[in-house]
Amino acid sequence: MGALPRLASGLAFVAMILLALPAQAERLRDLASFAGVRDNALVGYGLVVGLDGTGDRTTQAPFTGQSLTNMLSQLGITVPAGTNMQLRNVAAVMVTAEMPAFARPGQNLDVVVSSVGNADSLRGGTLLMTPLKGADGSVYALAQGNLLVGGAGAAAGGSSVQVNQQGGGRIANGATVEREVPLDLGANGGLLELQLETDDFGTAQRAVSAINQAFGRVVASARNARVIALDGPRDPNARVNFMARVENVQVTPTEEPARVVLNSRTGSVVLNGQVTLRRAAVAQGNLSIVIDSDVDVSQPNPFGNGQTVVTQNAEISIQQQPGTLKVVEGADLMEVVDALNSLGATPNDLMSILEALKEAGSLRAELEII
């Protein structure tokens, strides 16, 4: 327990996640998913009406006026050509939704509505019927309803205040599925594919052995480090029971490879439990450059013919903090943390040290920079 306070003080603003727990058995449904059983993204363009003067400024967002004119024409209302509608209660929006696998016509989906123009707020607006299309361009759902916007704001006398953003909102159950996504599991003679979340030959081999042992016969075979082929039943009801049994099979995944992740933007450092350090000596010295300038004014004597002159003096000094060699070594994660803490390095210095240790062959881990 004494290493944790030193970790917080020695590596300020550096996050070190200690993953030293041994691997435990997990359900296959937490490690893999069946091919084809996934969500499908839907998107559509629509109009939000009923805004309290916070909609798009149509002179700057002409597509809002064009969309409104097209919508009115479909409802049998003709807008005279050349009419400049200065409406502030309408906003153009993009509507997105996720359509889950096996969704049937008539089911409801939650939708997210986001402004694409210069509307100040969508609060209190109503989304008009908007078709939602998939990647193939076909309409799979229709969205409509009142928006729920989490933000709020007010302005008066040139001052304004705002809580959260008001350019987007949600409609719970705001879309109705009109068309299902075709999905025929086991169409190839009952053959199914189980896809692991990560590529791992060891985990794939353990999953195949666990599945075959659970069924008492050979029903699974690994195609590669991610995909496992399953010989499932052809009957739909029996296939569902088969897939449910497969998802509940307990598998112990292999341990992750030793990895160090550096985030150069935030200065965070993450080590997993497999990281070790071979014996190495490290010296780290900080270099600082100080530039100091001052201004002198040269004033001539009274009634003299001289002129006032302003001169600027600059003083530059370079200081280097001495660094002494320190031995770092660690056979397990806590020893690695203690060794790095002993250097007293800043986050940026620590990143450089870890890179140097990797090049020297002392850091036994993959180095990943994000």
XYZ file of C-alpha atoms in Angstrom:
370
model
C 0.000 0.000 0.000
C 2.966 2.352 0.473
C 3.555 2.546 -3.269
C 0.227 4.233 -4.010
C 0.939 7.563 -2.186
C 4.364 7.712 -3.817
C 2.698 7.098 -7.175
C 0.357 10.064 -6.690
C 3.126 12.416 -5.570
C 5.931 11.283 -7.855
C 3.865 11.160 -11.040
C 1.560 14.171 -10.798
C -1.064 14.306 -13.521
C 0.022 10.846 -14.675
C -2.567 8.067 -14.575
C -1.241 4.573 -13.990
C -3.862 1.842 -14.119
C -2.697 -1.277 -12.369
C -4.132 -4.368 -14.008
C -2.385 -7.112 -12.114
C -5.352 -9.338 -11.390
C -5.141 -12.836 -12.855
C -7.374 -13.662 -15.788
C -10.741 -15.130 -14.841
C -13.300 -17.128 -16.786
C -15.837 -15.031 -18.686
C -18.927 -15.760 -20.704
C -18.373 -15.923 -24.440
C -21.061 -13.258 -24.955
C -18.677 -10.817 -23.198
C -15.768 -11.790 -25.430
C -17.396 -12.289 -28.835
C -20.500 -11.697 -30.928
C -22.226 -13.521 -33.763
C -21.573 -12.240 -37.282
C -24.492 -10.204 -38.614
C -26.048 -9.521 -35.199
C -25.317 -5.802 -34.953
C -26.891 -2.359 -34.927
C -27.462 -0.425 -38.138
C -26.995 3.346 -38.372
C -29.853 5.436 -39.775
C -29.773 9.111 -40.774
C -32.248 11.632 -42.138
C -32.725 15.333 -42.834
C -35.753 17.134 -41.460
C -37.278 20.304 -40.051
C -38.025 21.334 -36.479
C -40.883 23.823 -36.094
C -42.500 25.648 -33.203
C -39.344 27.349 -31.941
C -39.708 30.548 -29.942
C -37.750 32.786 -32.317
C -34.585 30.729 -31.916
C -34.589 28.996 -35.304
C -32.373 29.410 -38.350
C -31.763 32.823 -39.884
C -32.899 31.906 -43.375
C -30.815 34.600 -45.091
C -27.680 32.857 -43.820
C -29.092 29.327 -44.058
C -31.089 29.347 -47.316
C -31.507 25.566 -47.349
C -33.962 25.894 -44.445
C -36.275 28.074 -46.551
C -35.908 25.740 -49.527
C -36.781 22.728 -47.382
C -39.844 24.479 -45.978
C -41.007 25.456 -49.463
C -40.639 21.874 -50.701
C -42.530 20.533 -47.697
C -45.388 23.000 -48.164
C -45.644 22.109 -51.855
C -46.083 18.433 -50.919
C -48.960 19.500 -48.662
C -50.629 21.363 -51.529
C -49.516 24.869 -50.532
C -47.766 26.965 -53.188
C -45.351 29.663 -52.074
C -45.065 32.458 -54.674
C -41.726 32.581 -56.440
C -39.317 35.129 -55.038
C -40.918 35.151 -51.590
C -38.313 35.831 -48.918
C -39.608 34.066 -45.821
C -37.907 35.477 -42.743
C -38.884 32.736 -40.326
C -37.263 32.288 -36.924
C -39.320 29.373 -35.660
C -37.974 26.740 -38.087
C -34.627 24.946 -38.020
C -32.997 22.410 -40.326
C -31.764 19.342 -38.466
C -30.107 15.983 -38.960
C -31.792 13.006 -37.306
C -29.797 9.902 -36.360
C -30.806 6.576 -34.824
C -29.457 3.083 -34.225
C -31.623 0.239 -35.507
C -30.890 -2.971 -33.598
C -30.737 -6.395 -35.165
C -34.046 -8.248 -35.580
C -36.057 -4.991 -35.348
C -39.503 -5.438 -36.851
C -41.915 -2.935 -38.430
C -43.874 -1.121 -35.764
C -41.119 -1.090 -33.139
C -39.939 2.269 -31.796
C -36.421 3.715 -31.725
C -34.884 6.628 -29.855
C -33.588 9.396 -32.137
C -31.068 12.216 -31.738
C -31.853 15.544 -33.411
C -28.986 17.958 -34.171
C -29.100 21.404 -35.746
C -27.222 21.929 -39.016
C -27.962 25.651 -39.423
C -27.479 28.649 -37.157
C -30.414 28.075 -34.812
C -29.837 29.395 -31.311
C -31.874 26.669 -29.631
C -34.113 23.713 -30.458
C -35.850 23.895 -27.105
C -39.625 23.486 -27.375
C -39.501 22.385 -31.024
C -41.338 19.614 -32.822
C -39.696 17.414 -35.424
C -41.814 16.922 -38.534
C -42.026 13.507 -40.166
C -38.516 12.607 -41.294
C -37.560 9.454 -43.230
C -34.481 7.704 -41.860
C -32.300 5.919 -44.391
C -29.650 3.250 -44.112
C -26.333 2.893 -45.894
C -28.098 1.439 -48.948
C -30.321 4.526 -49.341
C -33.539 2.717 -48.392
C -35.961 4.136 -45.819
C -36.124 1.959 -42.719
C -37.891 4.225 -40.193
C -39.906 7.438 -39.843
C -39.175 9.946 -37.063
C -41.483 12.566 -35.587
C -42.219 14.070 -32.177
C -41.430 16.698 -29.568
C -37.809 17.317 -28.660
C -36.333 17.093 -25.196
C -33.395 19.527 -24.965
C -31.256 19.335 -21.850
C -29.724 22.797 -22.182
C -31.180 26.179 -21.257
C -30.160 29.796 -21.773
C -31.281 33.395 -21.499
C -30.082 36.760 -22.823
C -30.906 40.390 -22.029
C -29.183 43.731 -22.273
C -26.216 42.348 -24.166
C -25.526 39.687 -21.534
C -26.303 35.997 -21.860
C -26.027 32.803 -19.864
C -26.239 29.223 -21.086
C -26.244 25.810 -19.424
C -25.162 22.928 -21.673
C -25.692 23.155 -25.408
C -29.096 23.736 -26.959
C -28.405 22.784 -30.561
C -29.419 19.162 -30.103
C -31.990 17.005 -28.361
C -33.542 13.562 -28.157
C -36.956 12.064 -28.812
C -37.636 8.911 -26.816
C -39.314 6.324 -29.063
C -39.418 9.041 -31.698
C -39.014 6.775 -34.726
C -41.122 3.881 -35.941
C -39.520 1.042 -37.885
C -41.105 0.658 -41.307
C -38.776 -1.936 -42.805
C -36.621 -4.631 -41.278
C -32.999 -5.278 -42.140
C -32.715 -8.677 -43.850
C -30.743 -11.112 -41.718
C -30.757 -14.863 -42.309
C -28.643 -16.583 -39.682
C -27.490 -20.043 -40.592
C -28.480 -19.661 -44.234
C -25.434 -21.684 -45.303
C -26.594 -25.031 -43.953
C -26.778 -23.747 -40.369
C -23.177 -22.441 -40.374
C -22.605 -19.577 -37.922
C -19.600 -17.361 -37.263
C -18.506 -16.173 -33.831
C -16.247 -13.112 -33.909
C -13.933 -12.350 -30.970
C -13.609 -8.725 -29.890
C -9.789 -8.871 -30.163
C -7.399 -10.924 -32.256
C -5.910 -13.613 -30.027
C -4.917 -17.090 -31.156
C -4.777 -18.370 -27.591
C -8.264 -17.152 -26.699
C -9.643 -18.527 -29.969
C -8.145 -21.947 -29.214
C -9.534 -21.925 -25.668
C -12.978 -20.871 -26.920
C -13.068 -23.727 -29.458
C -12.076 -26.264 -26.794
C -14.636 -24.929 -24.301
C -17.481 -24.984 -26.850
C -16.721 -28.515 -28.042
C -16.435 -29.711 -24.459
C -19.766 -28.082 -23.525
C -21.600 -29.794 -26.413
C -19.750 -33.086 -26.145
C -18.918 -33.119 -29.851
C -17.037 -31.066 -32.424
C -19.232 -28.111 -33.343
C -16.614 -25.318 -33.358
C -13.428 -24.747 -35.327
C -11.169 -21.703 -35.477
C -10.678 -20.034 -38.835
C -8.157 -17.472 -37.594
C -7.324 -15.479 -34.461
C -10.750 -13.792 -34.462
C -13.360 -15.919 -36.278
C -14.746 -19.230 -34.988
C -17.000 -21.299 -37.263
C -19.942 -23.068 -35.603
C -21.937 -25.951 -37.053
C -25.382 -24.922 -35.846
C -28.819 -26.467 -36.357
C -30.930 -25.593 -39.386
C -34.165 -25.296 -37.420
C -34.623 -21.654 -36.249
C -35.834 -22.584 -32.762
C -33.021 -25.070 -32.243
C -30.561 -22.476 -33.584
C -31.638 -19.946 -30.951
C -31.128 -22.518 -28.189
C -27.741 -23.399 -29.682
C -26.604 -19.768 -29.790
C -27.794 -19.179 -26.220
C -25.717 -22.128 -24.995
C -22.671 -20.896 -26.889
C -22.963 -17.400 -25.374
C -22.989 -18.831 -21.847
C -19.908 -21.018 -22.293
C -17.209 -19.983 -19.795
C -13.800 -19.195 -21.339
C -10.624 -17.967 -19.657
C -8.952 -15.533 -22.101
C -5.204 -15.423 -22.386
C -3.406 -12.570 -20.676
C -2.977 -9.396 -22.664
C 0.534 -8.690 -23.961
C 2.620 -6.229 -21.986
C 1.717 -2.736 -23.183
C 2.432 0.873 -22.216
C 0.082 3.518 -23.613
C 1.195 7.159 -23.724
C -1.233 10.008 -24.347
C 0.879 12.909 -25.575
C -2.048 15.365 -25.346
C -2.967 14.788 -21.711
C 0.333 13.472 -20.365
C -1.236 10.250 -19.065
C 0.664 6.981 -18.876
C -1.075 3.609 -18.608
C 0.700 0.323 -17.864
C -0.942 -3.077 -17.761
C -0.016 -5.811 -15.350
C 2.432 -7.598 -17.661
C 4.967 -4.749 -17.923
C 8.443 -5.515 -16.593
C 11.777 -3.695 -16.612
C 15.161 -5.248 -17.132
C 18.044 -3.723 -15.241
C 19.014 -0.314 -16.642
C 20.572 2.972 -15.505
C 18.751 6.230 -16.248
C 19.869 9.852 -15.855
C 17.413 12.669 -16.468
C 18.385 16.356 -16.327
C 16.164 19.336 -17.054
C 17.331 22.181 -19.281
C 15.890 25.669 -18.660
C 16.488 28.896 -20.576
C 15.657 32.228 -18.918
C 15.471 35.447 -20.941
C 15.250 38.659 -18.912
C 14.983 42.078 -20.514
C 14.822 45.601 -19.097
C 14.496 49.053 -20.642
C 16.849 51.994 -19.852
C 16.095 55.600 -20.718
C 19.002 57.999 -21.377
C 17.846 61.562 -20.629
C 20.060 64.499 -21.829
C 20.983 67.438 -19.555
C 18.587 70.384 -19.394
C 19.041 72.890 -22.208
C 21.390 70.443 -23.913
C 21.233 69.499 -27.554
C 20.995 65.772 -26.861
C 18.018 63.530 -27.476
C 16.272 61.080 -25.195
C 17.313 57.533 -26.112
C 15.604 54.335 -25.032
C 17.817 51.243 -24.854
C 16.806 47.679 -24.192
C 19.093 45.242 -22.417
C 18.590 41.476 -22.581
C 20.122 38.881 -20.309
C 20.010 35.230 -21.287
C 20.950 32.428 -18.946
C 20.925 28.686 -19.498
C 20.695 26.340 -16.557
C 20.824 22.594 -16.606
C 19.761 20.557 -13.643
C 22.315 17.857 -12.953
C 21.063 14.332 -13.375
C 22.586 11.340 -11.672
C 22.360 7.786 -12.879
C 19.726 5.722 -11.127
C 19.170 2.015 -11.534
C 15.636 0.991 -12.504
C 14.442 -2.596 -12.509
C 11.161 -4.377 -11.898
C 9.986 -7.966 -12.195
C 6.340 -7.083 -11.531
C 4.129 -4.038 -11.969
C 4.508 -2.567 -8.480
C 8.293 -2.760 -8.726
C 8.111 -0.989 -12.092
C 5.982 1.783 -10.541
C 8.401 2.211 -7.638
C 11.364 2.342 -10.016
C 9.753 5.023 -12.191
C 8.652 7.021 -9.134
C 12.233 7.074 -7.884
C 13.261 9.100 -10.940
C 10.977 12.010 -9.921
C 10.279 12.817 -13.554
C 7.486 14.981 -14.938
C 4.919 13.362 -17.247
C 6.682 14.576 -20.390
C 10.041 13.447 -19.032
C 8.548 10.079 -18.144
C 7.351 9.598 -21.728
C 10.854 10.268 -23.028
C 12.353 7.905 -20.450
C 9.971 5.104 -21.389
C 10.765 5.559 -25.071
C 14.486 5.431 -24.312
C 14.060 2.336 -22.132
C 12.193 0.662 -24.986
C 14.983 1.472 -27.444
C 17.558 0.186 -24.974
C 15.710 -3.112 -24.642
C 14.968 -2.683 -20.934
C 11.226 -2.035 -21.217
C 9.600 -5.377 -21.925
C 6.353 -4.094 -23.366
C 4.739 -2.714 -26.495
C 4.846 1.088 -26.578
C 1.736 2.756 -28.006
C 1.311 6.524 -28.409
C -2.217 7.895 -28.817
